[in-house]
Short mmCIF file of C-alpha atoms and ligand atoms in Angstrom, two decimals:
data_model
loop_
_atom_site.label_atom_id
_atom_site.label_comp_id
_atom_site.label_asym_id
_atom_site.label_seq_id
_atom_site.Cartn_x
_atom_site.Cartn_y
_atom_site.Cartn_z
CA MET A 1 -1.15 18.67 -13.61
CA THR A 2 -0.87 14.94 -13.11
CA ILE A 3 -0.09 13.08 -9.88
CA ASP A 4 2.99 10.95 -9.24
CA LEU A 5 3.59 8.40 -6.51
CA THR A 6 7.05 7.74 -5.13
CA LEU A 7 7.51 4.01 -4.58
CA ASN A 8 9.36 2.59 -1.56
CA ASN A 9 12.63 2.42 -3.53
CA GLY A 10 12.42 6.03 -4.74
CA VAL A 11 11.16 5.23 -8.24
CA VAL A 12 8.46 7.65 -9.39
CA MET A 13 5.29 6.19 -10.92
CA PRO A 14 2.45 8.18 -12.50
CA ALA A 15 -0.55 7.35 -10.30
CA LEU A 16 -3.01 7.03 -13.18
CA GLY A 17 -2.29 4.52 -15.94
CA LEU A 18 -4.12 2.91 -18.82
CA GLY A 19 -5.30 -0.65 -18.20
CA VAL A 20 -5.55 -3.12 -21.08
CA PHE A 21 -7.20 -6.16 -19.45
CA GLN A 22 -9.61 -7.56 -22.04
CA SER A 23 -8.43 -5.06 -24.65
CA PRO A 24 -8.45 -7.09 -27.86
CA PRO A 25 -4.94 -7.20 -29.38
CA GLU A 26 -6.20 -5.49 -32.55
CA GLU A 27 -7.49 -2.50 -30.52
CA THR A 28 -4.69 -2.31 -27.98
CA SER A 29 -2.02 -0.40 -29.95
CA ALA A 30 -4.53 2.31 -30.87
CA ALA A 31 -5.75 2.59 -27.26
CA VAL A 32 -2.18 2.95 -26.00
CA GLU A 33 -1.35 5.50 -28.66
CA THR A 34 -4.49 7.53 -27.84
CA ALA A 35 -3.74 7.39 -24.13
CA LEU A 36 -0.17 8.61 -24.59
CA ALA A 37 -1.42 11.41 -26.86
CA VAL A 38 -3.83 12.69 -24.18
CA GLY A 39 -1.18 12.63 -21.48
CA TYR A 40 -1.06 9.18 -19.85
CA ARG A 41 2.52 8.09 -19.11
CA HIS A 42 1.81 4.73 -17.47
CA ILE A 43 0.52 1.55 -19.12
CA ASP A 44 -0.38 -1.61 -17.20
CA THR A 45 -0.47 -4.91 -19.05
CA ALA A 46 0.19 -8.59 -18.26
CA ALA A 47 1.60 -11.64 -19.97
CA ALA A 48 -1.79 -13.30 -19.50
CA TYR A 49 -3.62 -10.54 -21.39
CA LEU A 50 -1.79 -11.65 -24.53
CA ASN A 51 -1.39 -8.08 -25.76
CA GLU A 52 2.10 -7.06 -24.61
CA ARG A 53 3.29 -6.95 -28.21
CA GLU A 54 0.54 -4.47 -29.14
CA VAL A 55 1.27 -2.36 -26.05
CA GLY A 56 4.89 -2.08 -27.21
CA GLU A 57 3.74 -1.13 -30.68
CA GLY A 58 1.44 1.60 -29.33
CA ILE A 59 4.28 3.05 -27.26
CA ARG A 60 6.60 3.10 -30.26
CA ARG A 61 3.93 4.69 -32.45
CA SER A 62 3.47 7.49 -29.90
CA GLY A 63 6.94 8.77 -30.71
CA LEU A 64 7.65 9.32 -27.00
CA ASP A 65 11.02 8.38 -25.56
CA ARG A 66 11.03 5.03 -23.82
CA SER A 67 12.08 6.77 -20.60
CA ASP A 68 8.93 8.91 -20.65
CA VAL A 69 6.57 5.93 -20.34
CA PHE A 70 6.18 3.81 -17.21
CA ILE A 71 5.63 0.21 -18.33
CA GLU A 72 4.13 -2.29 -15.90
CA THR A 73 3.48 -5.96 -16.65
CA LYS A 74 2.77 -9.18 -14.76
CA VAL A 75 4.19 -12.68 -14.64
CA TRP A 76 1.56 -15.37 -15.09
CA VAL A 77 1.34 -18.33 -12.64
CA THR A 78 2.52 -20.92 -15.17
CA ASP A 79 5.82 -19.01 -15.27
CA TYR A 80 6.38 -19.14 -11.50
CA GLY A 81 9.71 -20.61 -10.34
CA ARG A 82 13.20 -19.14 -10.36
CA ASP A 83 14.30 -19.96 -13.92
CA GLU A 84 10.76 -19.80 -15.29
CA THR A 85 10.26 -16.27 -13.98
CA LEU A 86 13.65 -15.09 -15.24
CA HIS A 87 12.58 -16.42 -18.62
CA ALA A 88 9.16 -14.73 -18.27
CA PHE A 89 11.04 -11.41 -18.09
CA GLU A 90 12.71 -12.25 -21.42
CA LYS A 91 9.33 -13.13 -22.96
CA ALA A 92 7.72 -9.91 -21.72
CA THR A 93 10.53 -7.59 -22.80
CA GLY A 94 10.84 -9.41 -26.11
CA LYS A 95 7.15 -8.80 -26.87
CA LEU A 96 7.14 -5.23 -25.57
CA GLY A 97 10.35 -4.50 -27.47
CA VAL A 98 12.16 -2.95 -24.50
CA ASP A 99 15.25 -3.93 -22.46
CA ARG A 100 13.96 -2.87 -19.10
CA LEU A 101 10.63 -2.77 -17.30
CA ASP A 102 9.56 -0.08 -14.88
CA LEU A 103 7.46 -2.42 -12.75
CA LEU A 104 7.17 -6.20 -12.87
CA ILE A 105 4.66 -7.87 -10.55
CA LEU A 106 3.40 -11.37 -9.81
CA HIS A 107 -0.11 -11.69 -11.25
CA GLN A 108 -1.47 -13.49 -8.19
CA PRO A 109 -0.39 -15.69 -5.33
CA VAL A 110 -0.60 -19.46 -5.66
CA PRO A 111 -1.63 -20.19 -2.07
CA SER A 112 -1.51 -23.99 -2.31
CA ARG A 113 1.99 -23.95 -3.81
CA PHE A 114 3.32 -20.86 -2.18
CA GLU A 115 6.92 -22.01 -2.60
CA THR A 116 6.59 -21.36 -6.35
CA THR A 117 5.29 -17.87 -5.58
CA ILE A 118 8.34 -17.29 -3.36
CA ALA A 119 10.71 -18.60 -6.04
CA ALA A 120 9.07 -16.34 -8.63
CA TYR A 121 9.40 -13.33 -6.34
CA GLN A 122 13.06 -14.16 -5.66
CA ALA A 123 13.61 -14.08 -9.43
CA LEU A 124 12.05 -10.59 -9.43
CA GLU A 125 14.52 -9.63 -6.70
CA THR A 126 17.37 -10.80 -8.94
CA LEU A 127 16.01 -8.82 -11.90
CA LEU A 128 15.81 -5.75 -9.66
CA ALA A 129 19.38 -6.21 -8.40
CA ASP A 130 20.56 -6.59 -11.98
CA GLY A 131 18.81 -3.38 -13.06
CA ARG A 132 16.51 -5.17 -15.51
CA VAL A 133 13.43 -3.85 -13.71
CA ARG A 134 13.14 -0.59 -11.77
CA ALA A 135 10.61 -1.88 -9.23
CA ILE A 136 8.89 -5.15 -8.31
CA GLY A 137 5.58 -6.00 -6.73
CA VAL A 138 2.61 -8.28 -6.42
CA SER A 139 -1.06 -8.46 -7.32
CA ASN A 140 -4.10 -9.91 -5.62
CA PHE A 141 -2.21 -10.46 -2.36
CA THR A 142 -4.22 -10.49 0.87
CA PRO A 143 -2.56 -9.28 4.09
CA ALA A 144 -1.87 -12.95 4.96
CA HIS A 145 -0.17 -13.56 1.61
CA LEU A 146 1.94 -10.45 2.18
CA ASP A 147 3.00 -11.71 5.60
CA ARG A 148 4.08 -15.05 4.12
CA LEU A 149 6.00 -13.32 1.34
CA LEU A 150 7.71 -10.81 3.64
CA ALA A 151 8.81 -13.58 5.98
CA GLU A 152 10.69 -15.36 3.21
CA THR A 153 12.02 -12.64 0.92
CA GLU A 154 14.22 -9.54 1.18
CA ILE A 155 12.63 -6.73 -0.82
CA VAL A 156 9.28 -5.30 0.23
CA PRO A 157 7.01 -5.13 -2.84
CA ALA A 158 6.62 -1.60 -4.20
CA VAL A 159 3.02 -2.18 -5.33
CA ASN A 160 0.09 -4.50 -4.57
CA GLN A 161 -2.51 -4.39 -7.35
CA VAL A 162 -5.94 -5.56 -6.18
CA GLU A 163 -9.61 -5.36 -7.10
CA LEU A 164 -10.64 -2.00 -5.68
CA HIS A 165 -13.65 0.18 -6.47
CA PRO A 166 -16.34 1.83 -4.33
CA TYR A 167 -18.30 -1.41 -3.86
CA PHE A 168 -15.17 -3.29 -2.74
CA SER A 169 -12.66 -0.90 -1.32
CA GLN A 170 -10.53 -3.37 0.65
CA PRO A 171 -9.82 -1.49 3.90
CA ASP A 172 -7.83 -4.43 5.30
CA VAL A 173 -5.54 -4.71 2.28
CA ARG A 174 -5.05 -0.94 2.20
CA ARG A 175 -4.09 -0.91 5.87
CA ALA A 176 -1.62 -3.78 5.45
CA ASP A 177 -0.10 -2.21 2.34
CA GLU A 178 0.29 1.09 4.15
CA GLN A 179 1.93 -0.53 7.17
CA HIS A 180 4.51 -2.14 4.90
CA GLY A 181 5.08 0.93 2.70
CA ILE A 182 3.45 -0.68 -0.34
CA VAL A 183 1.46 1.42 -2.82
CA THR A 184 -2.04 0.03 -3.35
CA GLN A 185 -3.01 -0.04 -7.01
CA ALA A 186 -6.63 -0.51 -7.98
CA TRP A 187 -7.64 -2.88 -10.74
CA SER A 188 -11.14 -2.36 -12.05
CA PRO A 189 -10.88 1.09 -10.44
CA ILE A 190 -14.15 2.25 -12.00
CA GLY A 191 -15.79 -1.06 -11.19
CA GLY A 192 -15.74 -2.66 -14.64
CA ILE A 193 -15.78 -6.01 -12.86
CA THR A 194 -19.27 -5.09 -11.57
CA PHE A 195 -20.61 -4.67 -15.10
CA TYR A 196 -18.44 -6.60 -17.57
CA PRO A 197 -20.82 -8.30 -20.00
CA GLY A 198 -21.11 -12.00 -19.33
CA TRP A 199 -19.59 -11.83 -15.82
CA GLY A 200 -22.75 -12.61 -13.87
CA GLU A 201 -26.04 -11.00 -14.73
CA LYS A 202 -27.19 -10.12 -11.21
CA ARG A 203 -24.35 -7.72 -10.51
CA ARG A 204 -25.08 -4.17 -9.49
CA SER A 205 -23.00 -1.81 -11.58
CA VAL A 206 -21.10 0.73 -9.51
CA MET A 207 -21.25 2.99 -12.57
CA ASP A 208 -25.02 3.40 -11.92
CA ASP A 209 -24.66 4.28 -8.26
CA PRO A 210 -26.83 7.32 -7.38
CA GLU A 211 -24.34 8.64 -4.81
CA LEU A 212 -21.56 8.76 -7.41
CA ALA A 213 -23.93 10.41 -9.90
CA ALA A 214 -24.87 13.05 -7.31
CA ILE A 215 -21.25 13.83 -6.42
CA GLY A 216 -20.38 13.92 -10.13
CA ALA A 217 -23.24 16.34 -10.86
CA ASP A 218 -21.85 18.75 -8.26
CA HIS A 219 -18.50 18.82 -10.07
CA ASP A 220 -19.75 18.39 -13.63
CA LYS A 221 -17.91 15.07 -13.80
CA SER A 222 -18.97 11.49 -14.62
CA PRO A 223 -19.16 8.68 -12.06
CA ALA A 224 -15.97 7.21 -13.57
CA GLN A 225 -14.14 10.50 -13.05
CA VAL A 226 -15.40 10.72 -9.47
CA MET A 227 -14.13 7.21 -8.76
CA LEU A 228 -10.72 7.95 -10.26
CA ARG A 229 -10.41 11.18 -8.29
CA TRP A 230 -11.32 9.25 -5.12
CA HIS A 231 -8.45 6.80 -5.74
CA LEU A 232 -5.98 9.59 -6.42
CA GLN A 233 -6.93 11.65 -3.37
CA GLU A 234 -6.65 8.56 -1.16
CA GLY A 235 -3.11 7.98 -2.42
CA ARG A 236 -3.70 5.02 -4.71
CA SER A 237 -2.67 4.19 -8.21
CA ALA A 238 -5.50 3.34 -10.63
CA ILE A 239 -5.44 1.78 -14.08
CA PRO A 240 -8.84 2.18 -15.76
CA LYS A 241 -9.28 0.16 -18.93
CA SER A 242 -10.82 1.59 -22.05
CA THR A 243 -10.36 1.13 -25.76
CA ASN A 244 -12.74 3.98 -26.56
CA PRO A 245 -10.91 7.25 -27.38
CA GLU A 246 -13.46 9.52 -25.65
CA ARG A 247 -13.51 7.43 -22.51
CA ILE A 248 -9.70 7.14 -22.49
CA ALA A 249 -9.56 10.96 -22.56
CA GLN A 250 -12.39 11.33 -20.02
CA ASN A 251 -10.61 9.04 -17.56
CA PHE A 252 -7.52 11.25 -17.69
CA ASP A 253 -9.51 14.47 -17.22
CA VAL A 254 -9.47 14.20 -13.45
CA PHE A 255 -6.78 16.66 -12.40
CA ASP A 256 -8.89 19.82 -12.36
CA PHE A 257 -11.28 19.16 -9.48
CA GLU A 258 -11.14 18.14 -5.86
CA LEU A 259 -13.46 15.99 -3.76
CA SER A 260 -14.12 17.19 -0.22
CA ASP A 261 -13.41 15.00 2.82
CA ASP A 262 -17.15 14.52 3.16
CA GLU A 263 -17.44 13.34 -0.45
CA LEU A 264 -14.53 10.92 0.02
CA ALA A 265 -16.24 9.55 3.12
CA ARG A 266 -19.53 9.12 1.23
CA ILE A 267 -17.70 7.06 -1.39
CA ASP A 268 -15.87 5.04 1.27
CA ALA A 269 -19.29 4.27 2.79
CA LEU A 270 -20.40 2.48 -0.42
CA ASP A 271 -18.15 -0.51 0.37
CA THR A 272 -20.15 -3.75 0.47
CA GLY A 273 -17.23 -5.92 1.56
CA GLU A 274 -18.04 -8.27 -1.31
CA ARG A 275 -15.66 -8.78 -4.19
CA SER A 276 -16.92 -9.20 -7.75
CA GLY A 277 -13.75 -10.80 -9.09
CA PRO A 278 -12.08 -14.08 -8.18
CA ASP A 279 -11.10 -14.88 -4.59
CA PRO A 280 -7.29 -14.91 -4.50
CA ASP A 281 -7.36 -17.73 -1.94
CA VAL A 282 -9.21 -20.08 -4.27
CA LEU A 283 -6.98 -21.57 -6.87
CA ARG A 284 -8.81 -22.37 -10.06
CA GLU A 285 -7.08 -25.18 -11.90
CA GLU A 286 -8.00 -23.74 -15.29
CA LEU A 287 -5.60 -20.89 -14.57
CA PHE A 288 -2.80 -23.40 -15.00
CA GLN A 289 -3.95 -24.29 -18.51
CA ARG A 290 -2.88 -20.89 -19.81
CA VAL A 291 0.60 -21.09 -21.26
CA ILE A 292 2.37 -17.83 -22.09
CA PRO A 293 3.84 -17.96 -25.61
CA GLU A 294 7.47 -17.19 -26.33
CA ALA A 295 8.33 -13.71 -27.62
P1 A2P B 1 -14.64 0.58 -22.94
O1 A2P B 1 -13.30 -0.06 -23.16
O2 A2P B 1 -15.61 0.30 -24.03
O3 A2P B 1 -14.52 2.05 -22.60
P2 A2P B 1 -12.36 -1.16 -15.20
O4 A2P B 1 -11.04 -0.63 -15.64
O5 A2P B 1 -12.81 -0.57 -13.90
O6 A2P B 1 -12.42 -2.66 -15.19
O7 A2P B 1 -13.47 -0.66 -16.26
C1 A2P B 1 -13.39 -1.04 -17.60
C2 A2P B 1 -14.76 -1.06 -18.20
O8 A2P B 1 -15.35 0.25 -18.11
C3 A2P B 1 -14.75 -1.38 -19.66
O9 A2P B 1 -15.94 -2.11 -19.94
C4 A2P B 1 -14.75 -0.01 -20.34
O10 A2P B 1 -15.31 -0.11 -21.63
C5 A2P B 1 -15.62 0.78 -19.41
N1 A2P B 1 -15.26 2.20 -19.29
C6 A2P B 1 -14.03 2.75 -19.32
N2 A2P B 1 -14.08 4.06 -19.09
C7 A2P B 1 -15.37 4.37 -18.90
C8 A2P B 1 -16.07 5.59 -18.62
N3 A2P B 1 -15.40 6.73 -18.48
N4 A2P B 1 -17.41 5.53 -18.49
C9 A2P B 1 -18.08 4.36 -18.65
N5 A2P B 1 -17.49 3.17 -18.91
C10 A2P B 1 -16.14 3.17 -19.03
#
């Protein structure tokens, strides 16, 4: 049995989805097809991953009805602005080969030009009102970014997708999301950001954590499965990335065991308070060099 989350507008989202960040385009369709065959019904992509076309192809190859798959994608910062973001929707749906998205979110705030973030979000509100998207949200928003957004817009985001794994479990963001009725969605939910090759050699991989190994051994599950179960039991959505068929299947095999309150607390206690990914308050100019191609 899988787990669904009901978003703040009543839309139902499968809590566990396949992530495709850094999935090479040539491997993405196969990964999506494998995931849908083993039971996933939620795929998370982004314009900036440059693999939306292959995600659409994988979904079509699965033979499932469009309405059986929850498709989430993100608008990149170079497409922020009212008209730009409306056009970004056309680019995304054109590449995915669908008319409607289940969830469209802003990839990250642009703190130094927040008015463009607001304009982009207002375009999402228009798309929602017009029935082009079923839910809208944000990503990499801190509680302060959320406050700024909520002060200037009408619709409370359904989802806030942030870096979240046992070494950086974001209690402040989770609390703010909960207060506003926003579902927290974990990116790098099994801590890939702590061990991606080439992302800083001194990182400590959460995958090697002895506490997670010990908890996993007690349930005959891997550290990745323990982490995913932890997200699900704490009410979050999680979108683990894999292009490997066995690991795609392993990451979905998390509905037949239960962590105790004590085990959840032991995992919560692993938080270091230090992120591995980029600080959403620091705007890196190179992010504005990335232009999203037309469909
Ligand atoms: P691969 O695609 O070769 O499976 P995250 O989503 O937390 O960022 O993690 C993604 C990283 O974790 C990728 O490097 C992925 O590699 C790897 N990965 C995915 N699933 C597992 C698993 N069950 N066990 C170990 N590594 C995994």
